[in-house]
Amino acid sequence: MTKIPMNRRSFLQTTAVGAAALGLSNSLFYRSAAAQTALTVGFIYVGPKDDYGYNQAHAEGAAVIKAMSGVTVVEEENVPETVDVQKTMESMINLDGASLIFPTSFGYFDPHMLAMAEKYPDVQFRHCGGLWQEGKNPMNTGSYFGYIGQGQYLNGIAAGYATKSKKIGFVAAKPIPQVLQNINSFLLGARSVDPSITCQVIFTGEWSLAVKEAEATNALIDQGADVITCHVDSPKVVVETAAGRGAFVCGYHANQSPLAPEKYLTGAEWAWGNVYSDFVKKAQAGEPLGNFVRGGLKDGFVKMSPLGPSVPEEGRKKFDATLAEIMTGKFSVFKGPLKDNKGADVVTAGQAFAEDAIELESMAYLVEGVVGSTS
């Protein structure tokens, strides 16, 4: 017998037809078929769960709550940012009985998650990013994110002690505020070690474009960069390409040290297990989940990969001292006087901004010392 491959989206579509033929409503059909548990939580990923990057970080977070009592986790990977994600959410709700759903990719929010939230007002949806707006979006939706620029600043410190050329490189997807903040933080961390260090940035234009990521990494190294980091969905190509060329690397999203054990300095990682555990505990207790949830290293939203063998003792001491200061909640990455890379004053003398400051949320500049353009 020939087996037809089927995922939850196609299963939902075909079984809905069967249910309709029997005169049953979709909701009744699916809910009676699904095993009921104390709480069923759905996770949706735009790429593979083992991408050494954005999706893996969320999947690692989901794995933490799988071990929690009374929780069932359902997941689907490689779901595009199209109407397909709506089908996946409906399947999780009607087939699996999910009452809390995390659509993790940026493009899932509007119109897809919002449409499902309106259709299923008793289900809670929380999106990774900063798109939720009070008074505009449904109260059964919300957003969560972390101040990972603090981690990129620490990456920069490690890079500052590793670079010999005084040129570091950054492969970036798109020039949106969060990416610009990470680029700036990386260079500022390196310049806290040596103010003469510069950072070359290349934008690929997409979150996941392996060929362009490899080309950008090689171009940065050809121009003299000897430490590379990135902000793309999966740093795997960047890390392996850079290490293969003999450059040092700093990770992002998840721990990529297994890909380049000798060249990996450290990495800025998400700690989504802490965030998801808190959401689940509140949902189980019937407490409000919060609609705009944020935190940094101090709050357990972000963590750092262990320092690699190539970070010298002096670098380890500065890294640890800076991390300790960040953990007090009193550290500012952006301190004046600070100019952008076109010579304009962006932070005046005496000013200092925490990463959650409103002035940084719409950041549209690269700081002095970054070689590259946002246009």
CSV table of C-alpha atoms in Angstrom, one decimal:
chain,number,residue,atom,x,y,z
A,1,MET,CA,0.0,0.0,0.0
A,2,THR,CA,1.3,3.5,-0.9
A,3,LYS,CA,1.6,5.8,2.1
A,4,ILE,CA,0.7,9.4,1.6
A,5,PRO,CA,2.9,11.8,3.7
A,6,MET,CA,0.7,14.0,5.8
A,7,ASN,CA,1.4,16.8,8.3
A,8,ARG,CA,-1.1,18.3,10.7
A,9,ARG,CA,-2.1,21.0,8.2
A,10,SER,CA,-3.2,18.5,5.5
A,11,PHE,CA,-4.6,16.2,8.2
A,12,LEU,CA,-6.8,19.0,9.5
A,13,GLN,CA,-8.1,19.7,6.0
A,14,THR,CA,-8.9,16.1,5.1
A,15,THR,CA,-10.4,15.1,8.4
A,16,ALA,CA,-12.5,18.3,8.4
A,17,VAL,CA,-14.1,17.0,5.2
A,18,GLY,CA,-14.9,13.7,6.8
A,19,ALA,CA,-16.4,15.3,9.9
A,20,ALA,CA,-18.6,17.5,7.7
A,21,ALA,CA,-19.8,14.4,5.8
A,22,LEU,CA,-20.9,12.8,9.1
A,23,GLY,CA,-22.7,16.0,10.1
A,24,LEU,CA,-20.3,16.8,12.9
A,25,SER,CA,-18.9,20.2,13.7
A,26,ASN,CA,-15.1,20.5,13.4
A,27,SER,CA,-14.8,21.6,17.0
A,28,LEU,CA,-16.8,18.6,18.3
A,29,PHE,CA,-15.0,16.1,16.1
A,30,TYR,CA,-11.5,17.2,17.0
A,31,ARG,CA,-12.0,17.9,20.7
A,32,SER,CA,-13.6,14.5,21.2
A,33,ALA,CA,-10.6,12.9,19.4
A,34,ALA,CA,-7.9,14.7,21.3
A,35,ALA,CA,-6.6,13.5,24.6
A,36,GLN,CA,-7.4,16.1,27.3
A,37,THR,CA,-4.6,17.2,29.6
A,38,ALA,CA,-4.2,19.9,32.2
A,39,LEU,CA,-2.6,22.1,29.7
A,40,THR,CA,-1.6,21.6,26.1
A,41,VAL,CA,0.9,24.0,24.6
A,42,GLY,CA,1.7,24.5,20.9
A,43,PHE,CA,5.0,25.6,19.4
A,44,ILE,CA,5.4,26.6,15.7
A,45,TYR,CA,8.7,27.1,14.1
A,46,VAL,CA,9.5,28.6,10.7
A,47,GLY,CA,12.6,26.4,10.2
A,48,PRO,CA,14.0,23.1,11.5
A,49,LYS,CA,14.3,22.5,15.2
A,50,ASP,CA,17.9,21.6,14.9
A,51,ASP,CA,19.2,24.6,13.0
A,52,TYR,CA,21.7,25.6,15.6
A,53,GLY,CA,19.9,29.0,15.7
A,54,TYR,CA,16.6,30.8,16.2
A,55,ASN,CA,14.4,27.7,15.9
A,56,GLN,CA,16.6,25.5,18.0
A,57,ALA,CA,16.6,28.0,20.8
A,58,HIS,CA,12.8,27.9,20.9
A,59,ALA,CA,12.7,24.1,20.6
A,60,GLU,CA,15.1,23.9,23.6
A,61,GLY,CA,12.7,26.1,25.5
A,62,ALA,CA,9.8,23.9,24.6
A,63,ALA,CA,11.8,20.8,25.8
A,64,VAL,CA,12.0,22.4,29.3
A,65,ILE,CA,8.3,22.6,29.7
A,66,LYS,CA,7.8,19.1,28.3
A,67,ALA,CA,9.1,17.9,31.7
A,68,MET,CA,6.6,19.9,33.7
A,69,SER,CA,3.8,18.1,35.4
A,70,GLY,CA,0.4,18.2,33.6
A,71,VAL,CA,1.8,19.7,30.4
A,72,THR,CA,1.6,18.3,26.9
A,73,VAL,CA,3.6,19.9,24.1
A,74,VAL,CA,2.8,19.8,20.4
A,75,GLU,CA,5.2,21.1,17.9
A,76,GLU,CA,5.5,21.7,14.1
A,77,GLU,CA,8.6,22.9,12.3
A,78,ASN,CA,9.2,24.3,8.8
A,79,VAL,CA,5.9,26.2,8.8
A,80,PRO,CA,6.0,29.1,6.3
A,81,GLU,CA,4.8,32.6,7.2
A,82,THR,CA,1.6,32.1,5.1
A,83,VAL,CA,-1.9,30.9,5.7
A,84,ASP,CA,-0.2,27.6,6.4
A,85,VAL,CA,0.5,28.8,10.0
A,86,GLN,CA,-3.2,29.5,10.5
A,87,LYS,CA,-4.0,25.9,9.5
A,88,THR,CA,-1.3,24.7,12.0
A,89,MET,CA,-2.8,26.8,14.8
A,90,GLU,CA,-6.3,25.5,14.1
A,91,SER,CA,-5.1,22.0,14.1
A,92,MET,CA,-3.3,22.4,17.4
A,93,ILE,CA,-6.5,23.9,18.9
A,94,ASN,CA,-9.1,21.6,17.4
A,95,LEU,CA,-7.1,18.4,17.1
A,96,ASP,CA,-4.8,18.6,20.1
A,97,GLY,CA,-6.8,20.8,22.5
A,98,ALA,CA,-4.1,23.4,22.8
A,99,SER,CA,-5.1,26.4,24.9
A,100,LEU,CA,-1.7,28.2,24.8
A,101,ILE,CA,0.2,28.7,21.5
A,102,PHE,CA,3.6,30.2,20.8
A,103,PRO,CA,3.9,31.1,17.1
A,104,THR,CA,7.6,31.9,17.3
A,105,SER,CA,8.4,33.5,13.9
A,106,PHE,CA,8.2,37.3,13.2
A,107,GLY,CA,5.9,36.9,10.2
A,108,TYR,CA,3.3,34.8,12.0
A,109,PHE,CA,1.9,37.8,13.9
A,110,ASP,CA,-0.1,39.8,11.4
A,111,PRO,CA,-2.5,38.7,10.0
A,112,HIS,CA,-2.2,35.1,10.9
A,113,MET,CA,-2.0,35.0,14.7
A,114,LEU,CA,-4.4,37.9,15.0
A,115,ALA,CA,-6.9,36.1,12.8
A,116,MET,CA,-6.8,33.0,15.0
A,117,ALA,CA,-7.0,35.0,18.2
A,118,GLU,CA,-10.2,36.6,17.0
A,119,LYS,CA,-11.6,33.2,16.0
A,120,TYR,CA,-10.6,31.5,19.2
A,121,PRO,CA,-11.0,34.0,22.0
A,122,ASP,CA,-10.5,31.4,24.7
A,123,VAL,CA,-7.1,30.4,23.5
A,124,GLN,CA,-4.0,32.4,24.6
A,125,PHE,CA,-1.4,33.3,21.9
A,126,ARG,CA,2.0,34.7,22.6
A,127,HIS,CA,4.4,35.9,19.8
A,128,CYS,CA,8.1,36.3,19.9
A,129,GLY,CA,8.9,39.9,19.1
A,130,GLY,CA,7.7,43.4,19.8
A,131,LEU,CA,4.6,43.8,17.6
A,132,TRP,CA,1.8,43.6,20.2
A,133,GLN,CA,0.1,47.0,20.9
A,134,GLU,CA,-2.2,47.8,23.8
A,135,GLY,CA,-5.6,49.0,22.7
A,136,LYS,CA,-5.0,47.7,19.2
A,137,ASN,CA,-4.5,44.0,19.5
A,138,PRO,CA,-6.6,41.4,21.3
A,139,MET,CA,-6.0,40.8,25.0
A,140,ASN,CA,-5.7,37.0,24.4
A,141,THR,CA,-2.5,37.8,22.4
A,142,GLY,CA,0.8,39.3,23.5
A,143,SER,CA,4.5,39.4,22.8
A,144,TYR,CA,7.7,38.4,24.6
A,145,PHE,CA,11.4,39.2,23.8
A,146,GLY,CA,14.8,39.6,25.4
A,147,TYR,CA,17.5,42.2,25.6
A,148,ILE,CA,20.1,40.1,23.8
A,149,GLY,CA,22.2,43.1,22.8
A,150,GLN,CA,23.7,42.7,26.3
A,151,GLY,CA,25.0,39.4,25.1
A,152,GLN,CA,26.4,40.9,21.9
A,153,TYR,CA,28.3,43.4,24.0
A,154,LEU,CA,29.9,40.5,25.9
A,155,ASN,CA,30.6,38.8,22.6
A,156,GLY,CA,32.4,42.0,21.6
A,157,ILE,CA,34.6,41.9,24.7
A,158,ALA,CA,35.7,38.4,23.8
A,159,ALA,CA,36.2,39.5,20.2
A,160,GLY,CA,38.3,42.5,21.4
A,161,TYR,CA,40.8,40.2,23.0
A,162,ALA,CA,40.9,37.8,20.1
A,163,THR,CA,41.3,40.1,17.2
A,164,LYS,CA,44.8,40.7,15.8
A,165,SER,CA,43.8,42.8,12.8
A,166,LYS,CA,41.6,45.1,14.9
A,167,LYS,CA,38.8,44.4,12.4
A,168,ILE,CA,35.8,42.4,13.3
A,169,GLY,CA,32.9,41.4,11.1
A,170,PHE,CA,29.1,41.1,11.3
A,171,VAL,CA,26.8,39.2,8.9
A,172,ALA,CA,23.3,40.7,9.3
A,173,ALA,CA,19.9,39.8,7.8
A,174,LYS,CA,18.0,43.1,7.7
A,175,PRO,CA,18.7,46.7,9.0
A,176,ILE,CA,15.8,46.7,11.5
A,177,PRO,CA,16.3,48.3,15.0
A,178,GLN,CA,17.0,45.0,16.9
A,179,VAL,CA,19.7,44.0,14.3
A,180,LEU,CA,21.3,47.5,14.4
A,181,GLN,CA,21.3,47.4,18.2
A,182,ASN,CA,23.1,44.0,18.1
A,183,ILE,CA,25.7,45.3,15.6
A,184,ASN,CA,26.3,48.4,17.7
A,185,SER,CA,26.5,46.5,20.9
A,186,PHE,CA,29.1,44.0,19.5
A,187,LEU,CA,31.4,46.8,18.4
A,188,LEU,CA,31.0,48.8,21.6
A,189,GLY,CA,31.9,45.7,23.6
A,190,ALA,CA,35.0,45.3,21.5
A,191,ARG,CA,35.9,49.0,21.8
A,192,SER,CA,35.8,48.7,25.6
A,193,VAL,CA,38.9,46.6,25.1
A,194,ASP,CA,40.5,48.6,22.3
A,195,PRO,CA,38.9,51.9,21.0
A,196,SER,CA,40.7,51.4,17.6
A,197,ILE,CA,38.7,48.3,16.6
A,198,THR,CA,36.3,48.7,13.7
A,199,CYS,CA,33.4,46.5,12.6
A,200,GLN,CA,32.5,45.7,9.0
A,201,VAL,CA,28.8,44.7,8.4
A,202,ILE,CA,27.2,43.1,5.4
A,203,PHE,CA,23.5,42.7,5.1
A,204,THR,CA,22.2,39.7,3.2
A,205,GLY,CA,18.6,40.9,2.9
A,206,GLU,CA,17.0,37.7,4.3
A,207,TRP,CA,16.8,35.8,7.6
A,208,SER,CA,17.8,32.5,6.0
A,209,LEU,CA,20.0,32.6,2.9
A,210,ALA,CA,22.8,30.2,3.2
A,211,VAL,CA,24.7,31.1,0.0
A,212,LYS,CA,24.7,34.8,0.8
A,213,GLU,CA,25.7,34.2,4.4
A,214,ALA,CA,28.7,32.2,3.2
A,215,GLU,CA,29.6,34.8,0.6
A,216,ALA,CA,29.3,37.6,3.2
A,217,THR,CA,31.5,35.7,5.7
A,218,ASN,CA,34.2,35.1,3.1
A,219,ALA,CA,34.0,38.8,2.0
A,220,LEU,CA,34.5,40.0,5.6
A,221,ILE,CA,37.5,37.8,6.1
A,222,ASP,CA,38.9,38.8,2.8
A,223,GLN,CA,38.7,42.4,4.0
A,224,GLY,CA,40.7,41.6,7.1
A,225,ALA,CA,38.1,40.7,9.7
A,226,ASP,CA,39.4,37.9,12.0
A,227,VAL,CA,36.4,37.6,14.4
A,228,ILE,CA,32.9,37.1,13.0
A,229,THR,CA,29.4,37.1,14.5
A,230,CYS,CA,26.0,37.4,13.0
A,231,HIS,CA,22.2,38.0,13.3
A,232,VAL,CA,20.5,35.5,10.9
A,233,ASP,CA,18.1,32.7,11.7
A,234,SER,CA,20.8,30.0,11.7
A,235,PRO,CA,24.4,31.0,12.4
A,236,LYS,CA,25.6,27.5,11.3
A,237,VAL,CA,26.9,28.5,7.9
A,238,VAL,CA,28.6,31.7,9.2
A,239,VAL,CA,30.3,29.8,12.1
A,240,GLU,CA,31.5,26.9,9.9
A,241,THR,CA,32.6,29.1,7.1
A,242,ALA,CA,34.5,31.5,9.4
A,243,ALA,CA,36.2,28.8,11.4
A,244,GLY,CA,37.1,27.0,8.1
A,245,ARG,CA,38.9,30.2,7.1
A,246,GLY,CA,40.8,30.4,10.4
A,247,ALA,CA,38.7,33.2,11.9
A,248,PHE,CA,37.3,33.3,15.4
A,249,VAL,CA,33.5,33.3,15.9
A,250,CYS,CA,31.0,34.5,18.4
A,251,GLY,CA,27.6,32.7,18.4
A,252,TYR,CA,24.0,33.9,18.4
A,253,HIS,CA,20.6,32.4,19.3
A,254,ALA,CA,21.9,29.1,20.6
A,255,ASN,CA,25.3,27.4,21.4
A,256,GLN,CA,27.3,26.8,18.2
A,257,SER,CA,30.5,25.7,20.0
A,258,PRO,CA,30.2,22.1,18.7
A,259,LEU,CA,30.6,23.4,15.2
A,260,ALA,CA,33.9,25.2,15.9
A,261,PRO,CA,35.3,24.1,19.2
A,262,GLU,CA,38.7,25.7,18.9
A,263,LYS,CA,37.5,29.0,17.2
A,264,TYR,CA,34.3,29.6,19.2
A,265,LEU,CA,34.9,32.4,21.7
A,266,THR,CA,31.4,32.6,23.3
A,267,GLY,CA,27.8,33.3,22.2
A,268,ALA,CA,24.7,35.3,23.1
A,269,GLU,CA,22.0,32.7,23.6
A,270,TRP,CA,18.3,32.8,24.3
A,271,ALA,CA,17.1,31.2,27.6
A,272,TRP,CA,13.5,30.6,26.5
A,273,GLY,CA,13.1,27.7,28.9
A,274,ASN,CA,12.8,30.2,31.7
A,275,VAL,CA,10.3,32.3,29.8
A,276,TYR,CA,8.1,29.5,28.7
A,277,SER,CA,8.1,27.9,32.2
A,278,ASP,CA,6.8,31.1,33.7
A,279,PHE,CA,4.1,31.4,31.1
A,280,VAL,CA,3.0,27.8,31.7
A,281,LYS,CA,3.0,28.1,35.4
A,282,LYS,CA,0.8,31.2,35.2
A,283,ALA,CA,-1.6,29.5,32.7
A,284,GLN,CA,-1.9,26.4,35.0
A,285,ALA,CA,-2.7,28.7,38.0
A,286,GLY,CA,-5.2,30.7,36.0
A,287,GLU,CA,-3.2,33.9,36.3
A,288,PRO,CA,-2.8,36.6,33.6
A,289,LEU,CA,0.1,35.8,31.3
A,290,GLY,CA,1.2,39.4,30.6
A,291,ASN,CA,0.9,40.9,27.1
A,292,PHE,CA,4.2,42.6,26.8
A,293,VAL,CA,7.0,40.6,28.5
A,294,ARG,CA,10.6,41.6,28.4
A,295,GLY,CA,13.9,40.8,30.2
A,296,GLY,CA,17.7,40.5,29.8
A,297,LEU,CA,20.5,38.5,31.3
A,298,LYS,CA,19.5,39.6,34.8
A,299,ASP,CA,16.0,38.3,34.3
A,300,GLY,CA,17.0,35.0,32.8
A,301,PHE,CA,15.8,35.7,29.2
A,302,VAL,CA,19.3,35.6,27.8
A,303,LYS,CA,22.4,33.6,28.7
A,304,MET,CA,26.0,33.3,27.5
A,305,SER,CA,27.8,30.3,26.0
A,306,PRO,CA,30.8,29.2,28.0
A,307,LEU,CA,34.0,30.9,27.1
A,308,GLY,CA,36.1,29.0,24.6
A,309,PRO,CA,39.8,28.0,25.0
A,310,SER,CA,41.0,30.9,22.9
A,311,VAL,CA,39.9,33.6,25.3
A,312,PRO,CA,42.9,34.7,27.3
A,313,GLU,CA,42.8,35.1,31.1
A,314,GLU,CA,42.7,38.9,30.9
A,315,GLY,CA,39.7,38.6,28.6
A,316,ARG,CA,38.0,36.2,30.9
A,317,LYS,CA,38.4,38.6,33.8
A,318,LYS,CA,36.9,41.5,31.9
A,319,PHE,CA,34.1,39.4,30.6
A,320,ASP,CA,33.2,38.1,34.0
A,321,ALA,CA,33.4,41.6,35.6
A,322,THR,CA,31.2,43.1,32.9
A,323,LEU,CA,28.7,40.2,33.2
A,324,ALA,CA,28.5,40.8,37.0
A,325,GLU,CA,27.8,44.5,36.4
A,326,ILE,CA,25.1,43.7,33.9
A,327,MET,CA,23.5,41.3,36.4
A,328,THR,CA,23.1,44.2,38.9
A,329,GLY,CA,20.8,45.9,36.4
A,330,LYS,CA,22.8,49.1,36.4
A,331,PHE,CA,24.9,48.6,33.3
A,332,SER,CA,24.4,50.7,30.1
A,333,VAL,CA,25.7,49.6,26.7
A,334,PHE,CA,25.0,53.0,25.1
A,335,LYS,CA,26.8,55.8,26.9
A,336,GLY,CA,27.7,59.3,25.7
A,337,PRO,CA,29.4,60.9,24.1
A,338,LEU,CA,28.6,58.6,21.1
A,339,LYS,CA,28.4,59.4,17.4
A,340,ASP,CA,26.9,57.4,14.6
A,341,ASN,CA,29.1,56.3,11.6
A,342,LYS,CA,28.1,59.5,9.7
A,343,GLY,CA,29.5,61.8,12.5
A,344,ALA,CA,26.2,62.8,14.1
A,345,ASP,CA,25.8,62.9,17.9
A,346,VAL,CA,23.4,60.2,18.9
A,347,VAL,CA,24.2,60.0,22.7
A,348,THR,CA,25.4,63.2,24.3
A,349,ALA,CA,28.0,63.3,27.1
A,350,GLY,CA,26.5,62.3,30.4
A,351,GLN,CA,23.7,60.3,28.8
A,352,ALA,CA,23.4,56.6,29.3
A,353,PHE,CA,20.6,54.2,28.1
A,354,ALA,CA,19.7,50.8,29.2
A,355,GLU,CA,18.8,48.4,26.3
A,356,ASP,CA,15.1,48.7,27.1
A,357,ALA,CA,15.1,52.5,26.8
A,358,ILE,CA,12.5,54.0,24.5
A,359,GLU,CA,15.2,55.9,22.7
A,360,LEU,CA,16.7,52.7,21.4
A,361,GLU,CA,13.5,50.9,20.4
A,362,SER,CA,13.5,52.6,17.0
A,363,MET,CA,17.3,52.7,16.5
A,364,ALA,CA,18.1,53.6,12.9
A,365,TYR,CA,21.8,54.2,13.1
A,366,LEU,CA,25.1,52.4,13.2
A,367,VAL,CA,27.7,53.8,15.7
A,368,GLU,CA,31.0,55.3,14.9
A,369,GLY,CA,33.4,52.6,13.9
A,370,VAL,CA,30.9,50.4,12.0
A,371,VAL,CA,31.8,50.2,8.3
A,372,GLY,CA,28.6,49.6,6.4
A,373,SER,CA,25.3,51.2,5.5
A,374,THR,CA,21.6,50.7,6.5
A,375,SER,CA,20.4,51.7,3.0
